[in-house]
CSV table of C-alpha atoms in Angstrom, one decimal:
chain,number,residue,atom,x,y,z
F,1,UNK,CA,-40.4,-65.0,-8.9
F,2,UNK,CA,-40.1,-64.2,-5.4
F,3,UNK,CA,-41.5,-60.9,-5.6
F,4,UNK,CA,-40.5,-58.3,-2.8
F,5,UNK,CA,-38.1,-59.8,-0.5
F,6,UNK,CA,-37.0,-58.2,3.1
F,7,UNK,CA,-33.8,-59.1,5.1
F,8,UNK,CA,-33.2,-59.3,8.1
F,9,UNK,CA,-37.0,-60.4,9.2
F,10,UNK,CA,-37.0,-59.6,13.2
F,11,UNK,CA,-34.2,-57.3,14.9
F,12,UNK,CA,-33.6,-56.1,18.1
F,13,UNK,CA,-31.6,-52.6,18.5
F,14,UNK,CA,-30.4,-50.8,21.3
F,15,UNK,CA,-31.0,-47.1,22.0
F,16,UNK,CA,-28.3,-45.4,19.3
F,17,UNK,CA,-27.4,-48.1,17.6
F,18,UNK,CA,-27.6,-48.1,14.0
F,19,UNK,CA,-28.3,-50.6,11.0
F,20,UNK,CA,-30.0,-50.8,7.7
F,21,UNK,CA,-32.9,-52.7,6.3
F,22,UNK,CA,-32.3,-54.3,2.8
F,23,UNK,CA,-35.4,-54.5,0.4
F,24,UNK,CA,-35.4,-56.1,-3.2
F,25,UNK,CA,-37.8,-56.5,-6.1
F,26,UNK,CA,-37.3,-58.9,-8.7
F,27,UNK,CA,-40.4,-57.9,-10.8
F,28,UNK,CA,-39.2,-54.7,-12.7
F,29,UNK,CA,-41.2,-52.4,-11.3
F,30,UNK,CA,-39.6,-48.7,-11.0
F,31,UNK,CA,-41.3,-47.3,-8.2
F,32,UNK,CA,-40.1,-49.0,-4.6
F,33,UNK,CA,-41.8,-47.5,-1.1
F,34,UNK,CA,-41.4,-47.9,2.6
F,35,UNK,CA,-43.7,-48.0,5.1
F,36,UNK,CA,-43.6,-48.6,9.2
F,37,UNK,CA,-46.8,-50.1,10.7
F,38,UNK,CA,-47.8,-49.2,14.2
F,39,UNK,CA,-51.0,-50.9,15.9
F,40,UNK,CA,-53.7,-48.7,15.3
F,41,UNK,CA,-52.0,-46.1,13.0
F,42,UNK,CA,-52.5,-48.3,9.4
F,43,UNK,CA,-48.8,-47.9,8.1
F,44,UNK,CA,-47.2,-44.6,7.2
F,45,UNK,CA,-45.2,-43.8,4.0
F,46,UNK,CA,-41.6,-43.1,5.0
F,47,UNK,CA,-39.7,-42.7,2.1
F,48,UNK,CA,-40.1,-43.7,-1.5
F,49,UNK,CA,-38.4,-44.0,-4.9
F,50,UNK,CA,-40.3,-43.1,-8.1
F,51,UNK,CA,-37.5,-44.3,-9.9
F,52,UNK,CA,-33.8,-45.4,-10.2
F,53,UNK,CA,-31.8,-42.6,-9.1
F,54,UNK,CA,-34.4,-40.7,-7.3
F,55,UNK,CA,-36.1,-40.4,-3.6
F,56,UNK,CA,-38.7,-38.5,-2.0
F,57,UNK,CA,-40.3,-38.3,1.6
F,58,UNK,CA,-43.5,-39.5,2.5
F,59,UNK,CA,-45.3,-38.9,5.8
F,60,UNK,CA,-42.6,-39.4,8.6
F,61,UNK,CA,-39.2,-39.3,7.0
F,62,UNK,CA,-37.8,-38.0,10.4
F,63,UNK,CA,-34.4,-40.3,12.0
F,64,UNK,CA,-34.6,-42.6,8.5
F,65,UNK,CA,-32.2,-42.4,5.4
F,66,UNK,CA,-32.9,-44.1,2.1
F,67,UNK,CA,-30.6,-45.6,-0.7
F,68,UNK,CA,-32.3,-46.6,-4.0
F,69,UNK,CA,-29.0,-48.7,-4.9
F,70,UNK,CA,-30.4,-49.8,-8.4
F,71,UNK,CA,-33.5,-50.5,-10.0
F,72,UNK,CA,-34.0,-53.4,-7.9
F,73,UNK,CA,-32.7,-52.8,-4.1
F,74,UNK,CA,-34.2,-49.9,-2.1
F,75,UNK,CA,-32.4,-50.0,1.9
F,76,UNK,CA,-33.8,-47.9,4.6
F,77,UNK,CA,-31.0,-46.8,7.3
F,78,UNK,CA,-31.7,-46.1,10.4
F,79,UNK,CA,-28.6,-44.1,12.0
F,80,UNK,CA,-29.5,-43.9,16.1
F,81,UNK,CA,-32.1,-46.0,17.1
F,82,UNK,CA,-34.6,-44.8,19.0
F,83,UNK,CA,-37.5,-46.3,20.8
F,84,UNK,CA,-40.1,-44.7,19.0
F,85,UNK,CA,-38.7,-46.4,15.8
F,86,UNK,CA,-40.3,-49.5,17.5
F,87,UNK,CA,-42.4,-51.2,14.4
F,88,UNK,CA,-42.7,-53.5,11.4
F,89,UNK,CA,-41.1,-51.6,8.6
F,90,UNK,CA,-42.8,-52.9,4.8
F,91,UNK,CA,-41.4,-52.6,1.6
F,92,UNK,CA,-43.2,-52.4,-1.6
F,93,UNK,CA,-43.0,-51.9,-5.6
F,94,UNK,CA,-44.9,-50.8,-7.7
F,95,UNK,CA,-45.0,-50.1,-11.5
F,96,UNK,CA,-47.8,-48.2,-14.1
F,97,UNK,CA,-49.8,-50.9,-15.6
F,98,UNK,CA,-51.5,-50.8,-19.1
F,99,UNK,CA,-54.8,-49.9,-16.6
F,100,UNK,CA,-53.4,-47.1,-15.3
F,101,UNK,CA,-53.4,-48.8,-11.8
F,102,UNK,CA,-50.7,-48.3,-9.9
F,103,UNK,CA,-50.8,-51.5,-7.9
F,104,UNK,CA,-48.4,-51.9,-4.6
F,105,UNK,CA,-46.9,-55.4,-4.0
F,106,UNK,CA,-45.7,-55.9,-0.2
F,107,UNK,CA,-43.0,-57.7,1.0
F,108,UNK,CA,-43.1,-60.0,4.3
F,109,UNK,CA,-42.0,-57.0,6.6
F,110,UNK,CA,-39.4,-56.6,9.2
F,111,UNK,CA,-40.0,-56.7,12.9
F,112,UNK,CA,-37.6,-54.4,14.5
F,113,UNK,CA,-37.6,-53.4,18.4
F,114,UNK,CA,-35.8,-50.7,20.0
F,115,UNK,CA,-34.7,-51.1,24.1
L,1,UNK,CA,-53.4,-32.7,4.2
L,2,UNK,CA,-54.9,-36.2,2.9
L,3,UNK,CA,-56.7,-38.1,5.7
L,4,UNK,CA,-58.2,-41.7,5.2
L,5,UNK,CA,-60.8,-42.4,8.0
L,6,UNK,CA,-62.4,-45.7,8.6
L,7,UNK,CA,-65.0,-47.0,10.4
L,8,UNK,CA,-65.9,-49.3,12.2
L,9,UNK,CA,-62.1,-50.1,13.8
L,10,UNK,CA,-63.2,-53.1,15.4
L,11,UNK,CA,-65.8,-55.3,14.3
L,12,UNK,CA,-67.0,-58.8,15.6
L,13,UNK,CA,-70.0,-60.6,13.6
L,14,UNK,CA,-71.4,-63.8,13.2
L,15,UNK,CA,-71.4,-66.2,10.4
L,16,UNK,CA,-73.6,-66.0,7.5
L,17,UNK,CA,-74.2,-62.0,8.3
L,18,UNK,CA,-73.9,-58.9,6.2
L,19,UNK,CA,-72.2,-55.8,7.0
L,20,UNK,CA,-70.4,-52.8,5.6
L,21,UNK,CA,-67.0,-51.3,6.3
L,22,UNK,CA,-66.4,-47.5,5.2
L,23,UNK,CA,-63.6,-45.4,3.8
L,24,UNK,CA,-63.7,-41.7,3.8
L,25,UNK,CA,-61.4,-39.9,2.4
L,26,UNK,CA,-60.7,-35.7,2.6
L,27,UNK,CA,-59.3,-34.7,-1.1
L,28,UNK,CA,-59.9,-35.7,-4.1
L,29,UNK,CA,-57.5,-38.6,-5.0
L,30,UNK,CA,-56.5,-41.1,-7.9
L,31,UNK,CA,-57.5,-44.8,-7.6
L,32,UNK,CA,-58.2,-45.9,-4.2
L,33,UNK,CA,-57.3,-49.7,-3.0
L,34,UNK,CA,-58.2,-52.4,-0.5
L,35,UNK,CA,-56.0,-54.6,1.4
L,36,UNK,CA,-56.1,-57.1,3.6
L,37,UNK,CA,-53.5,-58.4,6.4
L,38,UNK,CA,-53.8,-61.4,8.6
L,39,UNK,CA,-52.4,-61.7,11.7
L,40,UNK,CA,-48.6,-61.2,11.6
L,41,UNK,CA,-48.4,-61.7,7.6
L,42,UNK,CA,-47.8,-59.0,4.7
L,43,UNK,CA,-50.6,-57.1,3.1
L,44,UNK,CA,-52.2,-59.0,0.3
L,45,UNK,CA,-54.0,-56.4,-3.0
L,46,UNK,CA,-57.8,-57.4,-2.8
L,47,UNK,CA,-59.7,-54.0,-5.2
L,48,UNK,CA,-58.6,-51.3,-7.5
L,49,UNK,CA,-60.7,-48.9,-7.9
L,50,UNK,CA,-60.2,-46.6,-10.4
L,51,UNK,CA,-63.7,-44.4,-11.0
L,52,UNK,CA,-66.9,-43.0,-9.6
L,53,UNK,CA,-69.5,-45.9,-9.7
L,54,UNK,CA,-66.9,-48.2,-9.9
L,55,UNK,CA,-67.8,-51.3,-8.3
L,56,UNK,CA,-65.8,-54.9,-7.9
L,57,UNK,CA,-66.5,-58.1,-6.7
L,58,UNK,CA,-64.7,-61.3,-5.6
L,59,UNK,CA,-66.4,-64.2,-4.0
L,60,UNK,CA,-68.3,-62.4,0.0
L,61,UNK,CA,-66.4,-59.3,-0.9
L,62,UNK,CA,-67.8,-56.1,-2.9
L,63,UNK,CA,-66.1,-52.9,-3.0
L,64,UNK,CA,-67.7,-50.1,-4.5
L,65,UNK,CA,-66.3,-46.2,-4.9
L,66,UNK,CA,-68.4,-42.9,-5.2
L,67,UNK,CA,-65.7,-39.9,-5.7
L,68,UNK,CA,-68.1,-37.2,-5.2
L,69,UNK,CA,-68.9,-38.4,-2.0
L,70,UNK,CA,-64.9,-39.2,-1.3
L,71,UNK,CA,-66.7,-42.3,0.1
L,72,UNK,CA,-65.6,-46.2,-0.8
L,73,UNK,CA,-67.2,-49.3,0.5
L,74,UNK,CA,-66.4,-52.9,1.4
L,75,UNK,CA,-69.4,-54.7,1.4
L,76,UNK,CA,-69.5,-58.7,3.1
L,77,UNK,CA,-72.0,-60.5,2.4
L,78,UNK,CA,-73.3,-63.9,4.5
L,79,UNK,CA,-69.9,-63.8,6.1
L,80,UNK,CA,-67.5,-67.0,7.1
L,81,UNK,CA,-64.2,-67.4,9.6
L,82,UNK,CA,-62.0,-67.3,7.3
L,83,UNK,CA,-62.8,-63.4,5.9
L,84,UNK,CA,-61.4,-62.4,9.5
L,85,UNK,CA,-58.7,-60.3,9.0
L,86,UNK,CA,-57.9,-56.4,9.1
L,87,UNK,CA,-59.2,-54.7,6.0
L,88,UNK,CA,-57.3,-51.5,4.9
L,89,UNK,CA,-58.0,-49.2,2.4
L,90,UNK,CA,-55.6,-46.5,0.8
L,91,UNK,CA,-55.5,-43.5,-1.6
L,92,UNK,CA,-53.4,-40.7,-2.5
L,93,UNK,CA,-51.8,-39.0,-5.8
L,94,UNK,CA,-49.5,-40.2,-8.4
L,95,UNK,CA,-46.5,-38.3,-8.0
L,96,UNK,CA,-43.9,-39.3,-11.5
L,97,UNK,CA,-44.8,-42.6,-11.9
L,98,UNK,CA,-44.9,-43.6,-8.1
L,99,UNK,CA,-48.6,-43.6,-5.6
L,100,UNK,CA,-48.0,-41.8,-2.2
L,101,UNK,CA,-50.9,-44.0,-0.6
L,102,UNK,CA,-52.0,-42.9,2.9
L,103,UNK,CA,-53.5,-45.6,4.5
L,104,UNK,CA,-56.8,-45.7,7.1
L,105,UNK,CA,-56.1,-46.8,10.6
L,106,UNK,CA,-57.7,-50.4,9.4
L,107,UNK,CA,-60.7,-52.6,10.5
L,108,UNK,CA,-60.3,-55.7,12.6
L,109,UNK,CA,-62.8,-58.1,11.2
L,110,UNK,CA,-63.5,-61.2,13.3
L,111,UNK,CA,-65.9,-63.7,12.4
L,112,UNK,CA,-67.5,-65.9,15.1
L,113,UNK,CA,-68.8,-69.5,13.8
């Protein structure tokens, strides 16, 4: 199992330009989340997807659009680029276990800079 | 608004020490976690835990949760190199199925030899 995989790993953006960041699961889990880590701010919820068909904000949803595309591939769009979108952006999954924990499983992130 | 505070932020001990980082957190909340990230890598699960006076332990580390207080700890005990490494810990409520964790600002652990 690969777990929670993240494409592209490092990008660089100019100011307005747009692109999307892919995120896929391969463990079944319905719930999938994004995150953006900044140094010294822990990371942020942006957006997440309790389940297939469905999406909610988190924390800073502001200048990002989700697409939970099926139960295993949640993309994060961003549509103008702007410096402040500076970060590494994390993907996670996460499904009810017979514990009732609710564990998160992170993928390897994406570096993505903004001139 | 849920707010995760921890302290210290930065923290720089020798080998073989003890010390304690702390989590507060400001509303009552389901199941808090603790994480840990090296330098430049993904976040890896290290504690669940899911009651008041619940208290788990793997190898150095101990993490320990008192809900009334809204108070968890991370207990290392006689410390080696290869525990540095940010700690994070997280809560927040279970919204349909899915966690909304807010994360504290993490602490950057180094350990001197």
């Amino acid at each position: 199992n690969a777990g929670v995989t993240q494409t592209p790993k490092f990008q660089v953006l100019k100011t307005g330009q747009s692109m999307t960041l892919q995120c896929a699961q391969d463990m079944n889990h319905n719930s999938m989340y994004w995150y953006r880590q900044d140094p010294g701010m822990g990371l942020r919820l942006i957006y997440y997807s309790a389940s297939e068909g469905t999406t909610d904000k988190g924390e800073v949803p502001n200048g990002y659009n989700v697409s939970r595309l099926n139960k295993r591939e949640f993309s994060l769009r961003l549509e103008s680029a702007a410096p402040s979108q500076t970060s590494v952006y994390f993907c996670a999954s996460s499904e009810r276990s017979g514990r009732g924990v609710y564990e998160q499983y992170f993928g390897p992130g994406t570096r993505l800079t903004v001139t | 608004e849920l707010k995760v505070e921890q302290n210290p932020l930065f923290l720089s001990m020798q080998e073989g020490k003890n010390y304690t980082i702390y989590c507060n957190y400001s509303t009552t909340s389901d199941r808090l976690y603790w994480y840990r990230q090296d330098p430049g890598k993904s976040l890896e699960s290290l504690f669940v835990l899911l009651s008041n006076g619940a208290v788990k332990q793997e190898g150095r580390l101990m993490a320990s949760l008192d809900t009334k207080a809204r108070l968890s700890t991370l207990h290392i005990t006689a410390a080696v190199h290869d525990l540095s490494a940010t700690y994070f810990c997280a809560v927040g409520p279970i919204i349909q199925g899915a966690q909304k964790l807010v994360f504290g600002q993490g602490t950057r652990l180094t350990i001197n030899p």
